[in-house]
GROMACS .gro file of C-alpha atoms in nm:
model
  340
    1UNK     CA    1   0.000   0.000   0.000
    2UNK     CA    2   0.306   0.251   0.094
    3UNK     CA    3   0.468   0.206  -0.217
    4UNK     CA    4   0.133   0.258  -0.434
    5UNK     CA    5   0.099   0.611  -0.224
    6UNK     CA    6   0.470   0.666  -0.303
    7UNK     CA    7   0.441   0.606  -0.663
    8UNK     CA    8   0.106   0.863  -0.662
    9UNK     CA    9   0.329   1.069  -0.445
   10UNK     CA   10   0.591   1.049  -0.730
   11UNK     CA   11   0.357   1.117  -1.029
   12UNK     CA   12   0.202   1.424  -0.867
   13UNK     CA   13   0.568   1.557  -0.789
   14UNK     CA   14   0.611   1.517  -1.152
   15UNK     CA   15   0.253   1.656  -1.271
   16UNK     CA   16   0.352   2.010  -1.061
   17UNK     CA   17   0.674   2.016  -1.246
   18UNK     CA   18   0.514   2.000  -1.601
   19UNK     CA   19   0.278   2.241  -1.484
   20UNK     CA   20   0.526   2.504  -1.337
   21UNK     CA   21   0.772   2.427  -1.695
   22UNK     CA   22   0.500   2.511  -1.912
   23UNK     CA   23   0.508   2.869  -1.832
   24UNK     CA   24   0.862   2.847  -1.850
   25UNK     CA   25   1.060   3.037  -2.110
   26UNK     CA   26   1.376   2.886  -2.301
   27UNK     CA   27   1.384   3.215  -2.587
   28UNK     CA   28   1.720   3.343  -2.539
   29UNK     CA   29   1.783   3.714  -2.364
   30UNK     CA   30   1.853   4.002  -2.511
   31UNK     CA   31   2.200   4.123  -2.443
   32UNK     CA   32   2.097   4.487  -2.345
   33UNK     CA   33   1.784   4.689  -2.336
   34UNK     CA   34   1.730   4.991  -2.529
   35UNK     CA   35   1.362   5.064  -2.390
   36UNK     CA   36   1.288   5.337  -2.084
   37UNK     CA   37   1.002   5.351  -1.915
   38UNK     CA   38   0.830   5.695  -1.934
   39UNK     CA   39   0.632   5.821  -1.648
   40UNK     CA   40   0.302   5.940  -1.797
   41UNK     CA   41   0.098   6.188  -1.607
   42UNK     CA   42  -0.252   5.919  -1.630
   43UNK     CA   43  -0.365   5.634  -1.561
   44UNK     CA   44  -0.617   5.567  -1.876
   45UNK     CA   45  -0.550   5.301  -2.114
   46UNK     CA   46  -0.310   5.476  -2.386
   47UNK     CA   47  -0.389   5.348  -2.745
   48UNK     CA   48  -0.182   5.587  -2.994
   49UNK     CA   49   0.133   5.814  -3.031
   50UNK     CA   50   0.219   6.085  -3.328
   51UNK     CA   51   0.397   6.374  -3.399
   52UNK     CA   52   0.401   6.672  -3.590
   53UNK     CA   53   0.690   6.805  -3.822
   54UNK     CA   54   0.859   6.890  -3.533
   55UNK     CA   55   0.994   6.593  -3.375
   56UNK     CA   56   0.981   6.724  -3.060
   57UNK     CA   57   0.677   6.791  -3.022
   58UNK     CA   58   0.415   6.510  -3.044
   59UNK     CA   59   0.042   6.383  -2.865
   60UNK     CA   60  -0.068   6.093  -2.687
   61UNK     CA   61  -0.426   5.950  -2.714
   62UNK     CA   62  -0.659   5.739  -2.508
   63UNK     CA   63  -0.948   5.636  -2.309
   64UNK     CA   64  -1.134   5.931  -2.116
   65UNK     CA   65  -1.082   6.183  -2.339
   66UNK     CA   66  -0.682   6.172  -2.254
   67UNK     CA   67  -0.495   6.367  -2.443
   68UNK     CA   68  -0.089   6.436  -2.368
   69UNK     CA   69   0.150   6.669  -2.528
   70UNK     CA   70   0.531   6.644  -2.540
   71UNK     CA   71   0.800   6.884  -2.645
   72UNK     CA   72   1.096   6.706  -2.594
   73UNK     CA   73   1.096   6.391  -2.809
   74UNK     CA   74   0.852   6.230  -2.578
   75UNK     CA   75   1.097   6.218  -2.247
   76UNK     CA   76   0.796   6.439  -2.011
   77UNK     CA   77   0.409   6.481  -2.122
   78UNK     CA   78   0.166   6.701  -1.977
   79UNK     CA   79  -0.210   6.695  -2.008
   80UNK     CA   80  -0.431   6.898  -2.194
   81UNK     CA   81  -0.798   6.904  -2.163
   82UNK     CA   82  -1.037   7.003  -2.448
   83UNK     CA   83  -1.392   7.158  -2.428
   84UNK     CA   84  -1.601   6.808  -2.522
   85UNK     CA   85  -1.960   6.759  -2.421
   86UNK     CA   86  -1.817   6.449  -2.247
   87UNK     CA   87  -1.537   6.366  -2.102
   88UNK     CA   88  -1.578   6.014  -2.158
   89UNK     CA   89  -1.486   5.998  -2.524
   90UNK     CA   90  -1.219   5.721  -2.607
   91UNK     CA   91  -0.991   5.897  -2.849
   92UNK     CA   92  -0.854   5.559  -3.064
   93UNK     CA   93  -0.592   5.751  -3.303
   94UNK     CA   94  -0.388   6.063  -3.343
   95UNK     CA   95  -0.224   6.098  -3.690
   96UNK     CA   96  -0.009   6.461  -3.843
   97UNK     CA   97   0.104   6.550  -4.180
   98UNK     CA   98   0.327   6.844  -4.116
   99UNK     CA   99   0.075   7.127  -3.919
  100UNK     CA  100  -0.221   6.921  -3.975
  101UNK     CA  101  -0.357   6.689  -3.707
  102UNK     CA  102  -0.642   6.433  -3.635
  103UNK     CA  103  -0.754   6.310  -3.356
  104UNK     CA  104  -1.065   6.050  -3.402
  105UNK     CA  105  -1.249   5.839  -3.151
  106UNK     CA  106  -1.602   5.724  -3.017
  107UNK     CA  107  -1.880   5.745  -2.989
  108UNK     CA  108  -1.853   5.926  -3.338
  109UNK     CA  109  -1.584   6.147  -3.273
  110UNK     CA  110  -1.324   6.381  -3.511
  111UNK     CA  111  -1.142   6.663  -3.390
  112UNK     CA  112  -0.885   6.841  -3.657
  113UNK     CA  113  -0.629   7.111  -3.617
  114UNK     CA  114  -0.448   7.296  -3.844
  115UNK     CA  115  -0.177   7.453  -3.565
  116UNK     CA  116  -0.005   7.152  -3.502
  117UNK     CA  117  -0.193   7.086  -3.185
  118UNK     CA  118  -0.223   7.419  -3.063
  119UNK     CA  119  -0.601   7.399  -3.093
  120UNK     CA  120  -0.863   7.137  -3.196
  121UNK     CA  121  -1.203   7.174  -3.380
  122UNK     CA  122  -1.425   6.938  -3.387
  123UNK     CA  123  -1.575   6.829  -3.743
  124UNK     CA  124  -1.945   6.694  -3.762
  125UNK     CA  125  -2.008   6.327  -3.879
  126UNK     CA  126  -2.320   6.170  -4.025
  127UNK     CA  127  -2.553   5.990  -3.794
  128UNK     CA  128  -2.536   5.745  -4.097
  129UNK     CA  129  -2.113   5.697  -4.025
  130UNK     CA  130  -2.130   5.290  -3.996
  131UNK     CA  131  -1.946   5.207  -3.655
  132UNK     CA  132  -1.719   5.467  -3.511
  133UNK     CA  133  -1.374   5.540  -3.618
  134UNK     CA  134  -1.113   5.363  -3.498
  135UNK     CA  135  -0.806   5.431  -3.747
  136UNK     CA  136  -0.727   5.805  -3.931
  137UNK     CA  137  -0.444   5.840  -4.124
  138UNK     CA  138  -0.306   6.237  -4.246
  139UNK     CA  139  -0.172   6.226  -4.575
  140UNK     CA  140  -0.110   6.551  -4.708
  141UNK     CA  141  -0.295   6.913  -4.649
  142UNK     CA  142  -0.644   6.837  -4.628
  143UNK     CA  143  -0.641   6.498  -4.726
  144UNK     CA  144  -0.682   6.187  -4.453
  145UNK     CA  145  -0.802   5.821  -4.507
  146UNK     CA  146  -1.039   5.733  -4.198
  147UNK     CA  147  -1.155   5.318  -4.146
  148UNK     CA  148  -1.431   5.265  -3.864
  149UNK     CA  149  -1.476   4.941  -3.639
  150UNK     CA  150  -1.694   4.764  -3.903
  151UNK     CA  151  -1.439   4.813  -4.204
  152UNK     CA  152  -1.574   5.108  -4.383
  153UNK     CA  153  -1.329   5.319  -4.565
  154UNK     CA  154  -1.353   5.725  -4.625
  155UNK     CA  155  -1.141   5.982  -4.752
  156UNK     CA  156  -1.104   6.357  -4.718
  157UNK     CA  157  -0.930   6.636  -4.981
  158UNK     CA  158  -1.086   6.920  -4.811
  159UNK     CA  159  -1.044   6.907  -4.437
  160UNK     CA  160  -1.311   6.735  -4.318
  161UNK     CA  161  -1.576   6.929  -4.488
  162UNK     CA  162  -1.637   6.618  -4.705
  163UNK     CA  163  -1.587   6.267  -4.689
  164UNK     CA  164  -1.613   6.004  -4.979
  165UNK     CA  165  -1.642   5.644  -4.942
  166UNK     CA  166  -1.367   5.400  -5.089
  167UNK     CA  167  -1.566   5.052  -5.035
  168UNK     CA  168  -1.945   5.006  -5.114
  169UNK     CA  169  -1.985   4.790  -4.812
  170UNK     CA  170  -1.822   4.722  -4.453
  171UNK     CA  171  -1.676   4.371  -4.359
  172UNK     CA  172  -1.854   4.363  -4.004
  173UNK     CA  173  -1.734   4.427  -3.640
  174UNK     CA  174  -1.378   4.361  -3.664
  175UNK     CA  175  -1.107   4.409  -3.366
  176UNK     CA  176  -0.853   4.541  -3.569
  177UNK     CA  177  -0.781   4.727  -3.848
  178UNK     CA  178  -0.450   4.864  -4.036
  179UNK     CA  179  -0.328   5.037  -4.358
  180UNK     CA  180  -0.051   4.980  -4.552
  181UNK     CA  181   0.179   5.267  -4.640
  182UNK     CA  182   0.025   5.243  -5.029
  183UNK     CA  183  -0.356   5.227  -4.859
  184UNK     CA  184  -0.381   4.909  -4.884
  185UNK     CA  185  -0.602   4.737  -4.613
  186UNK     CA  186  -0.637   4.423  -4.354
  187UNK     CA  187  -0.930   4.380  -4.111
  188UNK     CA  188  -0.974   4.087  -3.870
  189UNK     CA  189  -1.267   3.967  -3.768
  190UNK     CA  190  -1.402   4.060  -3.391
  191UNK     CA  191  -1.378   3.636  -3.327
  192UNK     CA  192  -1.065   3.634  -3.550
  193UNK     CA  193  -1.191   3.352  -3.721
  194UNK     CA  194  -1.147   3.494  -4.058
  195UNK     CA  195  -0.936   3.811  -4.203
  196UNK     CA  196  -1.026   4.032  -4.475
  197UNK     CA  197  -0.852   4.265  -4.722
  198UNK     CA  198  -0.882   4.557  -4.965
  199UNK     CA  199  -0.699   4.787  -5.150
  200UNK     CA  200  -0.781   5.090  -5.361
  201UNK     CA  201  -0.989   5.013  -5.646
  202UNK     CA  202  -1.187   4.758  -5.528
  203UNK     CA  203  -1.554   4.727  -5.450
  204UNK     CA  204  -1.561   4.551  -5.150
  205UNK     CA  205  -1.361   4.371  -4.918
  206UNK     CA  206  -1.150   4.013  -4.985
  207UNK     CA  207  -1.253   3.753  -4.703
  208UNK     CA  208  -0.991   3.500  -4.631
  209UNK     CA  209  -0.991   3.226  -4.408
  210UNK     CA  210  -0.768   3.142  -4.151
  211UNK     CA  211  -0.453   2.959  -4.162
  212UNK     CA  212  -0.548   2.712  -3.852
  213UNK     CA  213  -0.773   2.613  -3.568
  214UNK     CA  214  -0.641   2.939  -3.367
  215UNK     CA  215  -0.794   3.243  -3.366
  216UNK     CA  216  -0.594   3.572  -3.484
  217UNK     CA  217  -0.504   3.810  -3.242
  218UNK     CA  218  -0.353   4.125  -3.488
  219UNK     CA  219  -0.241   4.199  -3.843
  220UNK     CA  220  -0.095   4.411  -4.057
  221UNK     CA  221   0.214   4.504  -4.340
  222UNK     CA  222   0.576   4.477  -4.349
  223UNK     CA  223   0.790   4.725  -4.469
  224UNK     CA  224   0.851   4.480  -4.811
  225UNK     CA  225   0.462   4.518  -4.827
  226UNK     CA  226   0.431   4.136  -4.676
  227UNK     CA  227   0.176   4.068  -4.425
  228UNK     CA  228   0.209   3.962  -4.082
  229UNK     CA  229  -0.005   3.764  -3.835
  230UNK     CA  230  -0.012   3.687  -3.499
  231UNK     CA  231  -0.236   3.423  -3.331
  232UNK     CA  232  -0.314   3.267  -3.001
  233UNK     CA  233  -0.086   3.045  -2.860
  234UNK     CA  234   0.240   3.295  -2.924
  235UNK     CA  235   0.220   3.207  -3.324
  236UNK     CA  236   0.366   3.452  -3.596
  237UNK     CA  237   0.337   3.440  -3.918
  238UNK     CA  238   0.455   3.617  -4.272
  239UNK     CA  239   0.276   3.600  -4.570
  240UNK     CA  240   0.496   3.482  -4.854
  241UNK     CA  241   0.683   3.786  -5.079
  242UNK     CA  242   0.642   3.505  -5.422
  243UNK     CA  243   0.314   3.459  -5.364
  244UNK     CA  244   0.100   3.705  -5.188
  245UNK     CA  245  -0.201   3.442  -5.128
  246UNK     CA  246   0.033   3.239  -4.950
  247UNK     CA  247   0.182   3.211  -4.574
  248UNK     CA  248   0.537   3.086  -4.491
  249UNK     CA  249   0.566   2.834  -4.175
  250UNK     CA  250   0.452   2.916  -3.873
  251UNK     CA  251   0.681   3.069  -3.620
  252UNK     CA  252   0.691   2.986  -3.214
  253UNK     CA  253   0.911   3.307  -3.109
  254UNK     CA  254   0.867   3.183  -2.716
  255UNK     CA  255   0.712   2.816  -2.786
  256UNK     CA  256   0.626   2.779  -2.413
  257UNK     CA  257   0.449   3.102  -2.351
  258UNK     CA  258   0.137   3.148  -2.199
  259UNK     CA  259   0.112   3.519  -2.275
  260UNK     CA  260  -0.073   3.652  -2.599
  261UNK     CA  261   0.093   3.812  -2.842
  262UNK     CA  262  -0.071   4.194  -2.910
  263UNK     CA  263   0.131   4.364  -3.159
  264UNK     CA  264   0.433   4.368  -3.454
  265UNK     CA  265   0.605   4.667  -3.547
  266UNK     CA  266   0.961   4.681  -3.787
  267UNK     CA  267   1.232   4.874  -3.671
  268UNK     CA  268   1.436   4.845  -3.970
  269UNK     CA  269   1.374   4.628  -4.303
  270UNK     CA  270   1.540   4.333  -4.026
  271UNK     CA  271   1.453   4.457  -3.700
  272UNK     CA  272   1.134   4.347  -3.524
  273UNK     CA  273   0.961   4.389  -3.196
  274UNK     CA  274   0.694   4.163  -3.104
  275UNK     CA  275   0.467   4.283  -2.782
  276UNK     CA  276   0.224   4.068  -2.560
  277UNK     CA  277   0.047   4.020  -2.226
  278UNK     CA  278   0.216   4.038  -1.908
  279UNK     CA  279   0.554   4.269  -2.023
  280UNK     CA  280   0.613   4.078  -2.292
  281UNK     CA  281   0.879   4.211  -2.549
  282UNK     CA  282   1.067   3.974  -2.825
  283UNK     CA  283   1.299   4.086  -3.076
  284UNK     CA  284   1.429   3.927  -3.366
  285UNK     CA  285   1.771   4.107  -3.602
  286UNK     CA  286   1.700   3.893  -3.864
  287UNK     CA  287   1.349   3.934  -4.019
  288UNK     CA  288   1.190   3.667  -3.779
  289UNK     CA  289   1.462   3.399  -3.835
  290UNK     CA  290   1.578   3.395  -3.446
  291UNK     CA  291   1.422   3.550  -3.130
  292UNK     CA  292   1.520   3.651  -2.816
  293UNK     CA  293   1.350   3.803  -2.524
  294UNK     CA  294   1.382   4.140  -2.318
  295UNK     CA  295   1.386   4.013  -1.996
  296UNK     CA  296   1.469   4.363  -1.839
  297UNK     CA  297   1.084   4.506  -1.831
  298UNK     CA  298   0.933   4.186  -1.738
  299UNK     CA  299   0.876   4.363  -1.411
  300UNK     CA  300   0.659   4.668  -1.562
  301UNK     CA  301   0.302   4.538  -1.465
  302UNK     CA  302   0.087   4.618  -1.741
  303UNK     CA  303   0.023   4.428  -2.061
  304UNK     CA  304   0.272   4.568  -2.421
  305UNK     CA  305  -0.082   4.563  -2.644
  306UNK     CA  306   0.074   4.842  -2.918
  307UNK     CA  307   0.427   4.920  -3.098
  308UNK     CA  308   0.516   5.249  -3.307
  309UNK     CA  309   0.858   5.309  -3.479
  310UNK     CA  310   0.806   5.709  -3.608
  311UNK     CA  311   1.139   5.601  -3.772
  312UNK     CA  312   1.421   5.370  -3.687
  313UNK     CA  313   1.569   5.625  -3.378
  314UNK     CA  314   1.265   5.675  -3.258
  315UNK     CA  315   1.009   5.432  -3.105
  316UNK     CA  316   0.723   5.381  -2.825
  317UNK     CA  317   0.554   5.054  -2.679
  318UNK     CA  318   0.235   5.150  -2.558
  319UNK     CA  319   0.078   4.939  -2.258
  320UNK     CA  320  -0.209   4.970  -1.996
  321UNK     CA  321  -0.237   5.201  -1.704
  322UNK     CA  322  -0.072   5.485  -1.852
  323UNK     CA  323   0.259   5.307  -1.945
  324UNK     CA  324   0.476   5.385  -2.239
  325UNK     CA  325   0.836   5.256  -2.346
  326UNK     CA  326   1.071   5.453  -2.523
  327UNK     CA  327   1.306   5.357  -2.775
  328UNK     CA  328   1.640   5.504  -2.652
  329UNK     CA  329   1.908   5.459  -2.950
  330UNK     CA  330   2.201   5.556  -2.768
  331UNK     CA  331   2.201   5.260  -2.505
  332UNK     CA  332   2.157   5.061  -2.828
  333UNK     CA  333   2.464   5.197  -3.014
  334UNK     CA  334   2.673   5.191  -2.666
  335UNK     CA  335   2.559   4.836  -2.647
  336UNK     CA  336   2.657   4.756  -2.968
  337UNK     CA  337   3.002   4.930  -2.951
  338UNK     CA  338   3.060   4.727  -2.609
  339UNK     CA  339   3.000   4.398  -2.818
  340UNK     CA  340   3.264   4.534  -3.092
   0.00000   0.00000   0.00000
């Protein structure tokens, strides 16, 4: 009888280890860390970053009507508060071309300046607006590309006085949305059970299935113009540069995780960043080849959910609670000299 209990003794000694391994983490460190954590003057979810032609100066959007300005390259931000009917808009993107600035949210929501920030006016939108915006992009003087949280598609030429629709019908609720640098377009679905795509010229949307029994998390384009996914379980994917309709193998970055993976942003043509759940931040030099893991903000308690590079020198990782990561190039370049 003692040695059955010893032997169940023994098994469950074993079960706790498989258990405790499983959310252990084998990805390789990173041999410095170029991020510093910014204090932020809030504590409302942050969801985007841009700046004007002054890259100094830049804003910082989120829930609760927050709205932050820097002046120094995004080191300190202060808050500024504009006259709303309520304070409990959720501004979902900021976007500048030179002077000109957007600032679009929900419910319904589009403020535009023409100061670089220095003041906001808010431009009417049609009760008949399907969903709310969720993406606006500035592309020249008067002229921005706006994409709401069912997939439909409008553009401006004279400063929000006018807005013209680029597909004849949305794609549904999705939970993300994201434009290429040449306007081209990829929406997931709000289950990610399905993707869809469009680019200018077309009708309507492309639906696509898929590419396995897990659901996508987050989309969007390379700097070659290749796609990216990432789905639950820690999977990332590239679509392939030959064939456009087609997706290389799937990629385990931290095979073990338990944490989703939120976002993908390029640093260089090479360079990525991957962010996820619970700190996480992997890295890859090589285009997605190898990872490794920045162990040095596991600590920061907040979840990485969004990644901007404004260029390769300057970058932010955007996370919950008011926390924001900045990309500071010089401890990369000492780091780099160190290793040399």
């Amino acid at each position: 009888m003692r040695s059955i209990v010893k032997i169940y003794q023994r098994i469950l000694a074993l079960f706790v280890v498989i258990l405790v391994c499983v959310g252990c983490s084998n990805v390789p460190s990173t041999s410095y860390n170029p991020w510093e954590v910014i204090s932020v003057p809030t504590d409302a979810k942050l969801l985007d970053i841009a700046f004007t032609n002054d890259p100094q100066h830049g804003f910082l959007v989120g829930s609760n009507a927050t709205l932050l300005e820097t002046k120094d390259g995004g080191r300190t931000w202060q808050p500024l508060e504009l006259k709303l009917d309520d304070q409990r808009y959720r501004f979902n993107t900021v976007s500048f071309a030179g002077q000109e600035g957007w600032i679009a949210g929900e419910p319904s929501l589009l403020l535009h300046s023409t100061d670089e920030g220095r003041s906001w006016s808010r431009i009417p939108l049609s009760e008949k607006l399907p969903g709310s915006p969720v993406s606006i992009v500035a592309l020249a003087q008067n002229t921005a590309e706006m994409a709401t949280d069912v997939g439909a598609i409008y553009r401006t030429t004279d400063g929000g006085q006018n807005w013209k629709a680029q597909v004849e019908q949305a794609v549904g609720v999705v939970r993300n949305i994201e434009r290429s640098a040449d306007g081209k377009y990829v929406a997931v679905s709000a289950k990610g059970n399905f993707y869809s795509t469009w680019e200018p010229g077309l009708n309507a949307w492309v639906p696509h299935n898929r590419n396995s029994s897990r659901r996508v998390e987050n989309m969007g384009f390379t700097e070659q113009g290749q796609m990216w996914m990432l789905a639950r379980g820690g999977q990332v994917q590239f679509s392939n540069p030959q064939e456009p309709d087609k997706w290389l193998e799937t990629q385990y970055p931290e095979l073990s995780t338990s944490w989703g993976l939120l976002d993908l942003a390029y640093r260089t043509p090479d360079e990525i960043w991957v962010s996820g759940g619970s700190a996480n931040l992997l890295h890859s030099s090589d285009g997605g080849k190898t990872w490794e893991k920045d162990r040095d903000v596991e600590g920061v308690p907040t979840n990485f959910y969004k990644i901007v590079f404004l260029n390769p020198e300057k970058g932010f990782v955007i996370g919950d609670r008011g926390v924001l990561l900045k990309y500071n190039p010089n401890i990369a370049a000492a780091s780099k000299s160190k290793a040399a």
